[in-house]
Coordinates of C-alpha atoms in Angstrom, one line a residue:
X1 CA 115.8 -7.2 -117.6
X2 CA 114.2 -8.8 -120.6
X3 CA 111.5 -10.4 -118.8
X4 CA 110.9 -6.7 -117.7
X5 CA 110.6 -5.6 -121.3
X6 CA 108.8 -7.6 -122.5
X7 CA 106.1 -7.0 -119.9
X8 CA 106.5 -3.4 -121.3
X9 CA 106.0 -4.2 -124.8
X10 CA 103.1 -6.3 -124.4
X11 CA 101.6 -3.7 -122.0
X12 CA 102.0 -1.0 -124.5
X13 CA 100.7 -2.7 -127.6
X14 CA 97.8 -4.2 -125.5
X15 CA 97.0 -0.2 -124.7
X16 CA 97.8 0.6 -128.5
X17 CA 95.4 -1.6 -129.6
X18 CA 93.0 -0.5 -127.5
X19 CA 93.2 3.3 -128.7
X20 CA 93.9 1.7 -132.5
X21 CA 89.8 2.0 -133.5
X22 CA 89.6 0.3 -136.3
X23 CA 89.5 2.7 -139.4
X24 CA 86.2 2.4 -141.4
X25 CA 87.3 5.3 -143.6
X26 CA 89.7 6.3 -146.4
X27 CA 89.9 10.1 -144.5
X28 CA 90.9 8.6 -141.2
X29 CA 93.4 5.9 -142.1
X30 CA 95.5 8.0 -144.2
X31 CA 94.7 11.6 -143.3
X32 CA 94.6 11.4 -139.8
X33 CA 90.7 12.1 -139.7
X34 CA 88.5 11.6 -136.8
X35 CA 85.6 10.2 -137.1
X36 CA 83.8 13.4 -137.5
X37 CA 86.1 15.0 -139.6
X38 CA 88.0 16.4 -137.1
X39 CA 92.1 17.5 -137.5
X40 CA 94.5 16.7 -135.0
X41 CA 95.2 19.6 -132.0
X42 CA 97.9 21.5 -131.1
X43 CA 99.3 18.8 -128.6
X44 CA 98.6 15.8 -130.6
X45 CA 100.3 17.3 -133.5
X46 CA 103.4 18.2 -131.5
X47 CA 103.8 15.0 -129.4
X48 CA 103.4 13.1 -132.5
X49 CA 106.2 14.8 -134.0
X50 CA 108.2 14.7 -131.8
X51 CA 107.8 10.3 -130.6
X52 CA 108.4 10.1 -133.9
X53 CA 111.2 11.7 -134.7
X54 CA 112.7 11.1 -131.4
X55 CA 112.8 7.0 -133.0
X56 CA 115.1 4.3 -131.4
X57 CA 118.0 4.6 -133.9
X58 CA 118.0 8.5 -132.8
X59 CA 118.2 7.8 -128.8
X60 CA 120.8 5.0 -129.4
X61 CA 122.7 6.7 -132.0
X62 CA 122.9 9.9 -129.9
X63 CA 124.4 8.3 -127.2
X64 CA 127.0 6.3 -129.0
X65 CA 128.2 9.8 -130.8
X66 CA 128.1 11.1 -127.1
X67 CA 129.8 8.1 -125.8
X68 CA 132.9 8.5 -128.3
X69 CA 132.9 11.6 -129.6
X70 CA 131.8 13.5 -126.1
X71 CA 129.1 16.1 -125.8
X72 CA 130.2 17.2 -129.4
X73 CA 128.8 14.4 -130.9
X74 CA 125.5 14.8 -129.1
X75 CA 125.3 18.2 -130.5
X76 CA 125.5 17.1 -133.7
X77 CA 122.9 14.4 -133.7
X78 CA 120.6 17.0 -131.5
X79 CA 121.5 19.6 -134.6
X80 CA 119.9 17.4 -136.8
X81 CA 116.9 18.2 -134.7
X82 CA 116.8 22.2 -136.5
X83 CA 115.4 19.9 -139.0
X84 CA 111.8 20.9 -137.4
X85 CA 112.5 24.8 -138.1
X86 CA 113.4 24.2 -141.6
X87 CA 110.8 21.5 -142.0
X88 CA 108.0 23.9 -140.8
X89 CA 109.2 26.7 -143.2
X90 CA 109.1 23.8 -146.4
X91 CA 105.4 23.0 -144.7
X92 CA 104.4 26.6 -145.2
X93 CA 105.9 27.6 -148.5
X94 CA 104.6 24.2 -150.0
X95 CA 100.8 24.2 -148.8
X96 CA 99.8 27.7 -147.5
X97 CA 101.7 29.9 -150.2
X98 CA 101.8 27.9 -152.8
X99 CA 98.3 25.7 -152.5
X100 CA 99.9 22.1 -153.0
X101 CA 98.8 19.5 -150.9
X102 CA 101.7 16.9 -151.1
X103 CA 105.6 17.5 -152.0
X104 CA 105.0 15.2 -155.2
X105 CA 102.4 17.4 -156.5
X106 CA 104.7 20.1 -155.9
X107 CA 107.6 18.5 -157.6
X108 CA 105.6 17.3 -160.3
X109 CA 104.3 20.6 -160.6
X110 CA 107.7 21.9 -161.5
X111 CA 109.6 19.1 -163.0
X112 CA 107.4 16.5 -164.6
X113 CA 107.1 13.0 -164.2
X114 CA 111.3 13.1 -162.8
X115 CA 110.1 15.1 -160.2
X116 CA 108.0 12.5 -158.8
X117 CA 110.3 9.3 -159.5
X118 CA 113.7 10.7 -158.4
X119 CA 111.9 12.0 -155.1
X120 CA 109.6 8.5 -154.3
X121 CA 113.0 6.7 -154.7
X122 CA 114.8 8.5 -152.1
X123 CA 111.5 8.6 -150.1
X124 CA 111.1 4.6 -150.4
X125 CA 114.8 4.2 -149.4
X126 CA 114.0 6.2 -145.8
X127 CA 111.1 4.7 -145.0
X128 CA 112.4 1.0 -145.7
X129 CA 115.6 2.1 -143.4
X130 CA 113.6 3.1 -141.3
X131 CA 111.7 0.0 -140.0
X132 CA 115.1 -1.9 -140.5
X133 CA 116.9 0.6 -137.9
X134 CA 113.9 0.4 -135.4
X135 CA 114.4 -3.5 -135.5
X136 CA 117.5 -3.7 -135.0
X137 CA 117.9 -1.6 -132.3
X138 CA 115.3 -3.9 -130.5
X139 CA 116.7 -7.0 -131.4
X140 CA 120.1 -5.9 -130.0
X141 CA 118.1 -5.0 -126.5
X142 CA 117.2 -8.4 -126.6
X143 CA 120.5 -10.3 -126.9
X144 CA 123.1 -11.0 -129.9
X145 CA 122.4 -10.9 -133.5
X146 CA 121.0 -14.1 -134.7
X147 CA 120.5 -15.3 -131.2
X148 CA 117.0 -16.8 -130.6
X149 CA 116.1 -14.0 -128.0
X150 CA 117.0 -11.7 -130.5
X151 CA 114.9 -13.3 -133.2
X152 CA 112.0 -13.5 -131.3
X153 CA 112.3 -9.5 -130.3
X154 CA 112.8 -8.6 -133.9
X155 CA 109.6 -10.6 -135.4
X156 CA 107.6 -10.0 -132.1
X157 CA 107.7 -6.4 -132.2
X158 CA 106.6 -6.0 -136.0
X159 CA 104.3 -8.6 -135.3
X160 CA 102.7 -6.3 -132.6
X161 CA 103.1 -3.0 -134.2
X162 CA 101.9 -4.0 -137.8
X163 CA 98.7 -5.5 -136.5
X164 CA 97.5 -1.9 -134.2
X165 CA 99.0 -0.1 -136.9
X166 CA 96.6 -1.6 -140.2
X167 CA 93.9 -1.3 -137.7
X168 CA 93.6 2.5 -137.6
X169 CA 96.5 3.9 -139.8
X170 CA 97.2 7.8 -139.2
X171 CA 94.5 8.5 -136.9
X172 CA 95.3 5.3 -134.9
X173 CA 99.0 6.0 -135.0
X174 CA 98.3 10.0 -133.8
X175 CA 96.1 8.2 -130.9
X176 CA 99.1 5.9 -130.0
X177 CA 101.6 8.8 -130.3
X178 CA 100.3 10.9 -127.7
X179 CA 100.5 7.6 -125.7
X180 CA 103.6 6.8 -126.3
X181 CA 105.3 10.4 -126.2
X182 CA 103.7 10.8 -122.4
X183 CA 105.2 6.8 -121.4
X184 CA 108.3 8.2 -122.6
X185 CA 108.1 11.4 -121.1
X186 CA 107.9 9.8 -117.8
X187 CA 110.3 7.3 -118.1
X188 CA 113.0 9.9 -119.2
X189 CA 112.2 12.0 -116.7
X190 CA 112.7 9.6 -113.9
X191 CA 115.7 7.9 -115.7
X192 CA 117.7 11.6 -115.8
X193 CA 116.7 12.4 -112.3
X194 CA 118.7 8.8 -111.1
X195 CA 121.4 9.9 -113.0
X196 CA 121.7 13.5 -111.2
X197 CA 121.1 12.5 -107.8
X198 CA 123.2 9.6 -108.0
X199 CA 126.3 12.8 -108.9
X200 CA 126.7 11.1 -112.2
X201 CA 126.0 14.1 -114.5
X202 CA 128.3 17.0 -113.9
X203 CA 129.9 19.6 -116.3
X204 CA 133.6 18.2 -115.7
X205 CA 132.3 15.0 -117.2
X206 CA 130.2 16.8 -120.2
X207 CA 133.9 18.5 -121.5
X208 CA 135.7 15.5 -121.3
X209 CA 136.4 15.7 -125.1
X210 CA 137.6 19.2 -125.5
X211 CA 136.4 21.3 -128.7
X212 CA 139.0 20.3 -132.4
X213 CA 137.2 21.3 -135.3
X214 CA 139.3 18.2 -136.8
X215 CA 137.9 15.6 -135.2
X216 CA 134.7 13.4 -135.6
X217 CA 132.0 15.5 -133.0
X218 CA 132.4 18.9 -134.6
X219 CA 132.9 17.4 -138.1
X220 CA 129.8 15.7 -138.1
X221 CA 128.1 18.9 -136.7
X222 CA 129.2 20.6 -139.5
X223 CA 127.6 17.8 -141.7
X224 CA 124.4 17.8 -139.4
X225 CA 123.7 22.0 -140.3
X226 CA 124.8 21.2 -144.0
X227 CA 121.9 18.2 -143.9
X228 CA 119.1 19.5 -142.1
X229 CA 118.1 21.9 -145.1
X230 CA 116.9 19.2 -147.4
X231 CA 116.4 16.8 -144.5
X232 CA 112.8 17.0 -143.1
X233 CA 111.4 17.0 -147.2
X234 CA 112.8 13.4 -147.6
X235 CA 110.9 12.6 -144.7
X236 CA 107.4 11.7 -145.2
X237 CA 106.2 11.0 -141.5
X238 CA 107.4 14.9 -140.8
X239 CA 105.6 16.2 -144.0
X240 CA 102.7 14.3 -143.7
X241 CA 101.8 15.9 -140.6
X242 CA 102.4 19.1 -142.1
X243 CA 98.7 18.4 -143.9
X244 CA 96.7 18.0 -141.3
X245 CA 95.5 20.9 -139.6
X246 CA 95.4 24.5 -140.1
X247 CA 98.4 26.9 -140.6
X248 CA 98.8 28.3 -136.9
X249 CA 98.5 25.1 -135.4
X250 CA 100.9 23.5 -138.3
X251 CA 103.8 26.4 -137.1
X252 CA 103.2 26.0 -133.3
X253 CA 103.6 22.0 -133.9
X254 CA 106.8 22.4 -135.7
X255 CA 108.3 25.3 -133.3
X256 CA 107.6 23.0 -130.5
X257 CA 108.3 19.6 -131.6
X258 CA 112.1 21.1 -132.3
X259 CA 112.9 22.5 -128.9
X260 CA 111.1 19.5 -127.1
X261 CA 112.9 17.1 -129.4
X262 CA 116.3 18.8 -129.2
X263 CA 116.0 18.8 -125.3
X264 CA 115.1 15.6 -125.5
X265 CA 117.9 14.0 -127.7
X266 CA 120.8 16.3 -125.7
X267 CA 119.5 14.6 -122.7
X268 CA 119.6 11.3 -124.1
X269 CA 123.1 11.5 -125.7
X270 CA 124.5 13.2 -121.9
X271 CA 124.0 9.6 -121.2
X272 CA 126.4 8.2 -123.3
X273 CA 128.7 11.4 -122.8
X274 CA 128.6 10.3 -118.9
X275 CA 129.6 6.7 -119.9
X276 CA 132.5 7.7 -122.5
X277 CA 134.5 10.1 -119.4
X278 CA 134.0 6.8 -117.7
X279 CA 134.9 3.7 -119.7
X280 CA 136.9 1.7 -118.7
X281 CA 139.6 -0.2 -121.5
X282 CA 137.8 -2.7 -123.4
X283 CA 134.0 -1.6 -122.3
X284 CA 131.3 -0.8 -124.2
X285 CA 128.9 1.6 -123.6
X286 CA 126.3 -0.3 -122.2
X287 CA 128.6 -1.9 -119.8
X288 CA 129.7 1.1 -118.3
X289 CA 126.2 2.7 -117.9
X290 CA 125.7 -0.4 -116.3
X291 CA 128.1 -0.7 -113.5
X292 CA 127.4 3.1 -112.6
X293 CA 123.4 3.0 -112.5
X294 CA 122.7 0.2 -112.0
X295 CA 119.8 -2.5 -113.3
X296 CA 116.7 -0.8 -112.9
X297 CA 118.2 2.7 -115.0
X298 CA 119.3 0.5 -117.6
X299 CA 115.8 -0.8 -117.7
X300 CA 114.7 2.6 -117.9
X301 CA 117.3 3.5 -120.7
X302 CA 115.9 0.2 -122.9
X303 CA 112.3 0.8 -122.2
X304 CA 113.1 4.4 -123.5
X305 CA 114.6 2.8 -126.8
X306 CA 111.4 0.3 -127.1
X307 CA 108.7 2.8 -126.4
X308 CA 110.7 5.2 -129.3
X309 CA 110.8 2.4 -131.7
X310 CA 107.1 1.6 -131.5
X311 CA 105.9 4.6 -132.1
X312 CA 108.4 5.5 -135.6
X313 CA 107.5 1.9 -136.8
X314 CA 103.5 2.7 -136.7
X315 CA 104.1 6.0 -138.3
X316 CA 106.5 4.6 -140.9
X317 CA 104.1 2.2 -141.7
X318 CA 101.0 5.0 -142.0
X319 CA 103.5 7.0 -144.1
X320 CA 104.2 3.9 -146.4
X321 CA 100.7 3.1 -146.6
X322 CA 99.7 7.3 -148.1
X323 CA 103.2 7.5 -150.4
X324 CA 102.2 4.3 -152.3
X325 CA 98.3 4.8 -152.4
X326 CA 97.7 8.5 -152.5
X327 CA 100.8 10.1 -153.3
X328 CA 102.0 7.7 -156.5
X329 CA 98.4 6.3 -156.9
X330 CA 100.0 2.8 -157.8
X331 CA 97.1 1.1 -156.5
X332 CA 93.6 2.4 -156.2
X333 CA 92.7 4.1 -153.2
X334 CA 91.3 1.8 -150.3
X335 CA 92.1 0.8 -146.4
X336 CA 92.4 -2.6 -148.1
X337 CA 95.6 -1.7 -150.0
X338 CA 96.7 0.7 -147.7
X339 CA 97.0 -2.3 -145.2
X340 CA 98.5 -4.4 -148.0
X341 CA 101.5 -1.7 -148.0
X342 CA 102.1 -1.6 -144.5
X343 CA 102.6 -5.3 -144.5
X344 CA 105.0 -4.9 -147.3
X345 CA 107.4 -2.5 -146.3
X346 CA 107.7 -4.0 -142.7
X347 CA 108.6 -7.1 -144.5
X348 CA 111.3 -5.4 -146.4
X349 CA 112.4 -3.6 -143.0
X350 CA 112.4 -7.3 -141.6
X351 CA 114.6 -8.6 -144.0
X352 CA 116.9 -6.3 -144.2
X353 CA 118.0 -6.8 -140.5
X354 CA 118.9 -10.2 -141.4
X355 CA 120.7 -9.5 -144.5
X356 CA 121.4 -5.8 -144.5
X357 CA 124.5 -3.9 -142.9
X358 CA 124.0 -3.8 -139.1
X359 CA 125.7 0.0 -138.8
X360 CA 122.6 2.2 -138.0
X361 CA 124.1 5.5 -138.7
X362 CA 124.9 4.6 -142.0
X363 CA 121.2 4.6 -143.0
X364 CA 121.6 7.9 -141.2
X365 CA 124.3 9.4 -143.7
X366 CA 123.4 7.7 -146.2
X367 CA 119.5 9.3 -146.5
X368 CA 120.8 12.1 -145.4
X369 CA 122.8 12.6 -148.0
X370 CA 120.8 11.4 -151.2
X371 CA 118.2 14.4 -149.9
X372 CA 120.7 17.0 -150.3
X373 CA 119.7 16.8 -154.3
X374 CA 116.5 18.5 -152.7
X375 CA 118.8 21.5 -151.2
X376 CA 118.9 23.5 -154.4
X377 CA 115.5 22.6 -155.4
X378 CA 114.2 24.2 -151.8
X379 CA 116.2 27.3 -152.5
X380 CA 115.8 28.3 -156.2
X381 CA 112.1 26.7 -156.9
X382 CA 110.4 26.4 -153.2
X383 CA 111.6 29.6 -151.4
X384 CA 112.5 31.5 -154.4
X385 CA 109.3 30.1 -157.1
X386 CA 111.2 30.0 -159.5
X387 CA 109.5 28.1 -162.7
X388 CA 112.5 28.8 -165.4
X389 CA 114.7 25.6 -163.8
X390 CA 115.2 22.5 -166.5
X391 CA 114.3 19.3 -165.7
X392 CA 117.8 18.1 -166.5
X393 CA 119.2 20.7 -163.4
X394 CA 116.6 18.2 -161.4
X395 CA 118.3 15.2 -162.7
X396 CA 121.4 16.3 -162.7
X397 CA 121.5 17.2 -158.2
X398 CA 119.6 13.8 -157.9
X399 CA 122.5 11.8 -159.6
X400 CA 124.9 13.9 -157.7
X401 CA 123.6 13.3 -154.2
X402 CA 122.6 9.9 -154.9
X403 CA 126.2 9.1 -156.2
X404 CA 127.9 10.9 -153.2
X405 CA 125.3 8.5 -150.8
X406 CA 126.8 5.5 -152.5
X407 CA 130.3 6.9 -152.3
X408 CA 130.0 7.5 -148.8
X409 CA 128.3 4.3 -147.9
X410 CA 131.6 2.0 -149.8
X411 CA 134.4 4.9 -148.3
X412 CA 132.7 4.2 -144.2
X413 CA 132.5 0.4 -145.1
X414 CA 136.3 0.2 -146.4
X415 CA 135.2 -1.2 -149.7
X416 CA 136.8 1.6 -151.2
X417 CA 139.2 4.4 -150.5
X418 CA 138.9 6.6 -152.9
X419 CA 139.6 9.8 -150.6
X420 CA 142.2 8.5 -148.6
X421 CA 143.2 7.8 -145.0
X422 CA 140.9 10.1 -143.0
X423 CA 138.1 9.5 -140.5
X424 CA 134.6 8.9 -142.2
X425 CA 132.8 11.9 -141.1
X426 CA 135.4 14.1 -142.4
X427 CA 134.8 12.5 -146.1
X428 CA 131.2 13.0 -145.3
X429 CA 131.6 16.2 -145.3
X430 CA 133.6 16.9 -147.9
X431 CA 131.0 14.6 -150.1
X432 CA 128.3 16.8 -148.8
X433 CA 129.8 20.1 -149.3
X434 CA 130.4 18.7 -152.9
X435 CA 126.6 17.6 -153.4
X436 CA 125.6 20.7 -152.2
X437 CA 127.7 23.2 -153.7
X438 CA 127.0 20.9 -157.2
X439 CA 123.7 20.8 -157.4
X440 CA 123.0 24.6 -156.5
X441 CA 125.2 25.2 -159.5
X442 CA 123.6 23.2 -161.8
X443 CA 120.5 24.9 -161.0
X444 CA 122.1 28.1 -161.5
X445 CA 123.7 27.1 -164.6
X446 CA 119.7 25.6 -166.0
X447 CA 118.0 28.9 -164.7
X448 CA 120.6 31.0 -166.5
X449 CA 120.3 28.9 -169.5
X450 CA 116.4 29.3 -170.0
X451 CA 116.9 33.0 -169.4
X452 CA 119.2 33.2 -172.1
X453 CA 116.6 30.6 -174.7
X454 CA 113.6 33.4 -173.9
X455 CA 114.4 36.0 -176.0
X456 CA 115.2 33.4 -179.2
X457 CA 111.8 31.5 -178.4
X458 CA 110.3 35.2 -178.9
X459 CA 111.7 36.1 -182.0

């Protein structure tokens, strides 16, 4: 099956190269430009969302939750998907009501020069995670970890992806997106309708893990509708494309890049759902999928992981590239530097699959959870406009939710155990719900106290 792969990769980046035009200008390579000035349409706005979002780490993660946790834990990574509702509502309050054209202008706006900082760390964080997950997911396609075939994979594919993707940046990685999200399209398709005629995919199988609000599934859906308020504004691939075309088609992108994705990831995860009602003692998923479908499925299921993990790298990368040139203006602006970025953060992605932790949904959890600092700030100063919070309320749901991230990462890793016995997700929550709840107060607490300091300052 790897020789089959690989054929796959190298005929998508030879095709991704080909539609990767190199970028001659600043308006193109980080705006998403085409040559004529041109913004992306409805469809190309939508399917890039949606390849995007819909990245390796998602597809496999999904069907490992589905695989152990039953269709419950499918919803809850599919939940995670509402992300594109509340996203889109963020994308309209931000640009069209409010006239900003970036979430750090906005936050600098309101905040200062913390607004920015605390925001660009949490946003550097996700984007760095993200080309780590990516790679590891393909080099575990492509054999064990450290193994020479899973070397090879790793290096190969960011090797392949970095050079299309510094070619053409946004507009090249729109291009490739459409590409991409119609190969995958396809390959899904076919891959699901194996599944059902082969009487693999019934609705005995899909309740084999019946409904307990105790245990991991429905917890971690409760953590997944906590998350998904703050979680598309930490992610600067999804807000990016939320300033690129004009507000009707910016809604209709979002609107339909949820359902599509959600349909998508549900499908995926069934997958892993099917394989958990029929594991045998001591096999993995892939093993059971395996002996039920079959070789070329399986082919179908790893070329859906690969074709996924292109297409987030390329937009990481483009997002990398516009955070660090435009956004934080650290360098001056230029398709030189822009290039120099991408190559940057996919060498820090690189290393950290050789060094970093090799649990995928951690880097899940744990971004999810340092956004939440962002929940209050999206209620009180987004949706409500309100000007009269302190900076130190800023600070203080930053240090909250970044300290709850790290406490969750040491609790899931046993290096601590600090809040006992119980399963992970459920001290997830409880660490979310804290965060939350937290930082909403201490932007109460700031409003209230700047109300109370106006009447002094006028006497």
């Amino acid at each position: 099956m790897s020789m089959w792969l690989i054929f796959l990769v190298s005929g998508l980046a030879l095709v991704s190269i080909f539609l990767s035009r190199k970028a001659t200008q600043e308006g193109g390579f980080f705006r998403g430009e085409s040559a004529d000035g041109r913004a992306p349409t409805l469809l190309a706005l939508t399917f890039s969302q949606v390849t995007t979002w819909i990245f390796a780490r998602s597809l496999l993660n999904a069907a490992i939750l589905g695989f152990y946790y039953g269709i419950w834990g499918a919803l809850a990574y599919a939940a995670y998907y509402l992300s594109f509702l509340t996203g889109g509502r963020i994308i309209d309050h931000l640009r069209f009501e409010q006239g900003y054209d970036s979430v750090q202008g906005f936050l600098s706006d309101r905040f200062g020069a913390w607004g920015g900082r605390c925001y660009n760390f949490v946003v550097g964080i996700r984007l760095v995670s993200e080309v780590f997950a990516n790679l590891l997911v393909i080099g575990i396609l492509f054999g064990a970890a450290g193994s020479q075939s899973y070397t090879l994979a790793v290096i190969g594919l960011a090797a392949v992806t970095l050079l299309y993707s510094v070619l053409g940046g946004l507009y090249a990685s729109l291009r490739t997106d459409v590409m991409q999200m119609w190969v995958f399209l396809v390959v899904l398709s076919i891959l699901l309708g194996i599944v059902i005629s082969g009487g693999h995919f019934t609705t005995e199988l899909l309740t084999f893990k019946p409904f307990d609000i105790s245990q991991p599934g429905p917890i971690l859906l409760l953590v997944a509708l906590l998350q998904v308020w703050s979680y598309p504004m930490h992610d600067p691939v999804m807000m990016d494309r939320g300033f690129l075309a004009d507000r009707e088609t910016t809604k209709r992108s979002f609107l339909h890049a949820g359902w599509i994705s959600s349909v998508s990831i549900l499908a995926f995860g069934s997958l892993g759902v099917i394989a958990g009602a029929n594991g045998l003692e001591g096999e993995d998923m892939n093993q059971v999928l395996s002996r039920l479908l079959g070789e070329f499925p399986m082919f179908l299921f790893s070329a859906s992981l690969v074709i996924s993990a292109m297409s987030t790298l390329d937009s990481t990368l483009t997002s990398s590239a516009k955070m660090i040139v435009l956004d934080m203006r650290l360098m001056s602006v230029s398709l030189r530097n822009g290039r120099m970025v991408m190559a940057i953060f996919m060498l820090l992605g690189l290393l950290l699959v050789f060094v970093g932790n090799k649990d995928i949904f951690s880097a899940v959890a744990v971004s999810g959870t340092a956004s939440m600092y962002l929940v209050p700030v999206i209620f009180f100063s987004l949706w409500g406009n309100r000007r009269d919070i302190p900076v130190w309320s800023y600070i203080g749901s930053f240090f909250l939710a970044i300290s709850g991230s790290l406490l969750y990462f040491t609790e899931s890793s046993s290096y601590t155990m600090l809040l006992g016995e119980v399963h992970k997700y459920t001290k997830l929550l409880w660490i979310c719900i804290a965060v939350m709840v937290g930082g909403c107060a201490l932007f109460m607490i700031g409003g209230a106290s700047q109300k109370q300091l106006q009447p002094l300052a006028n006497h």
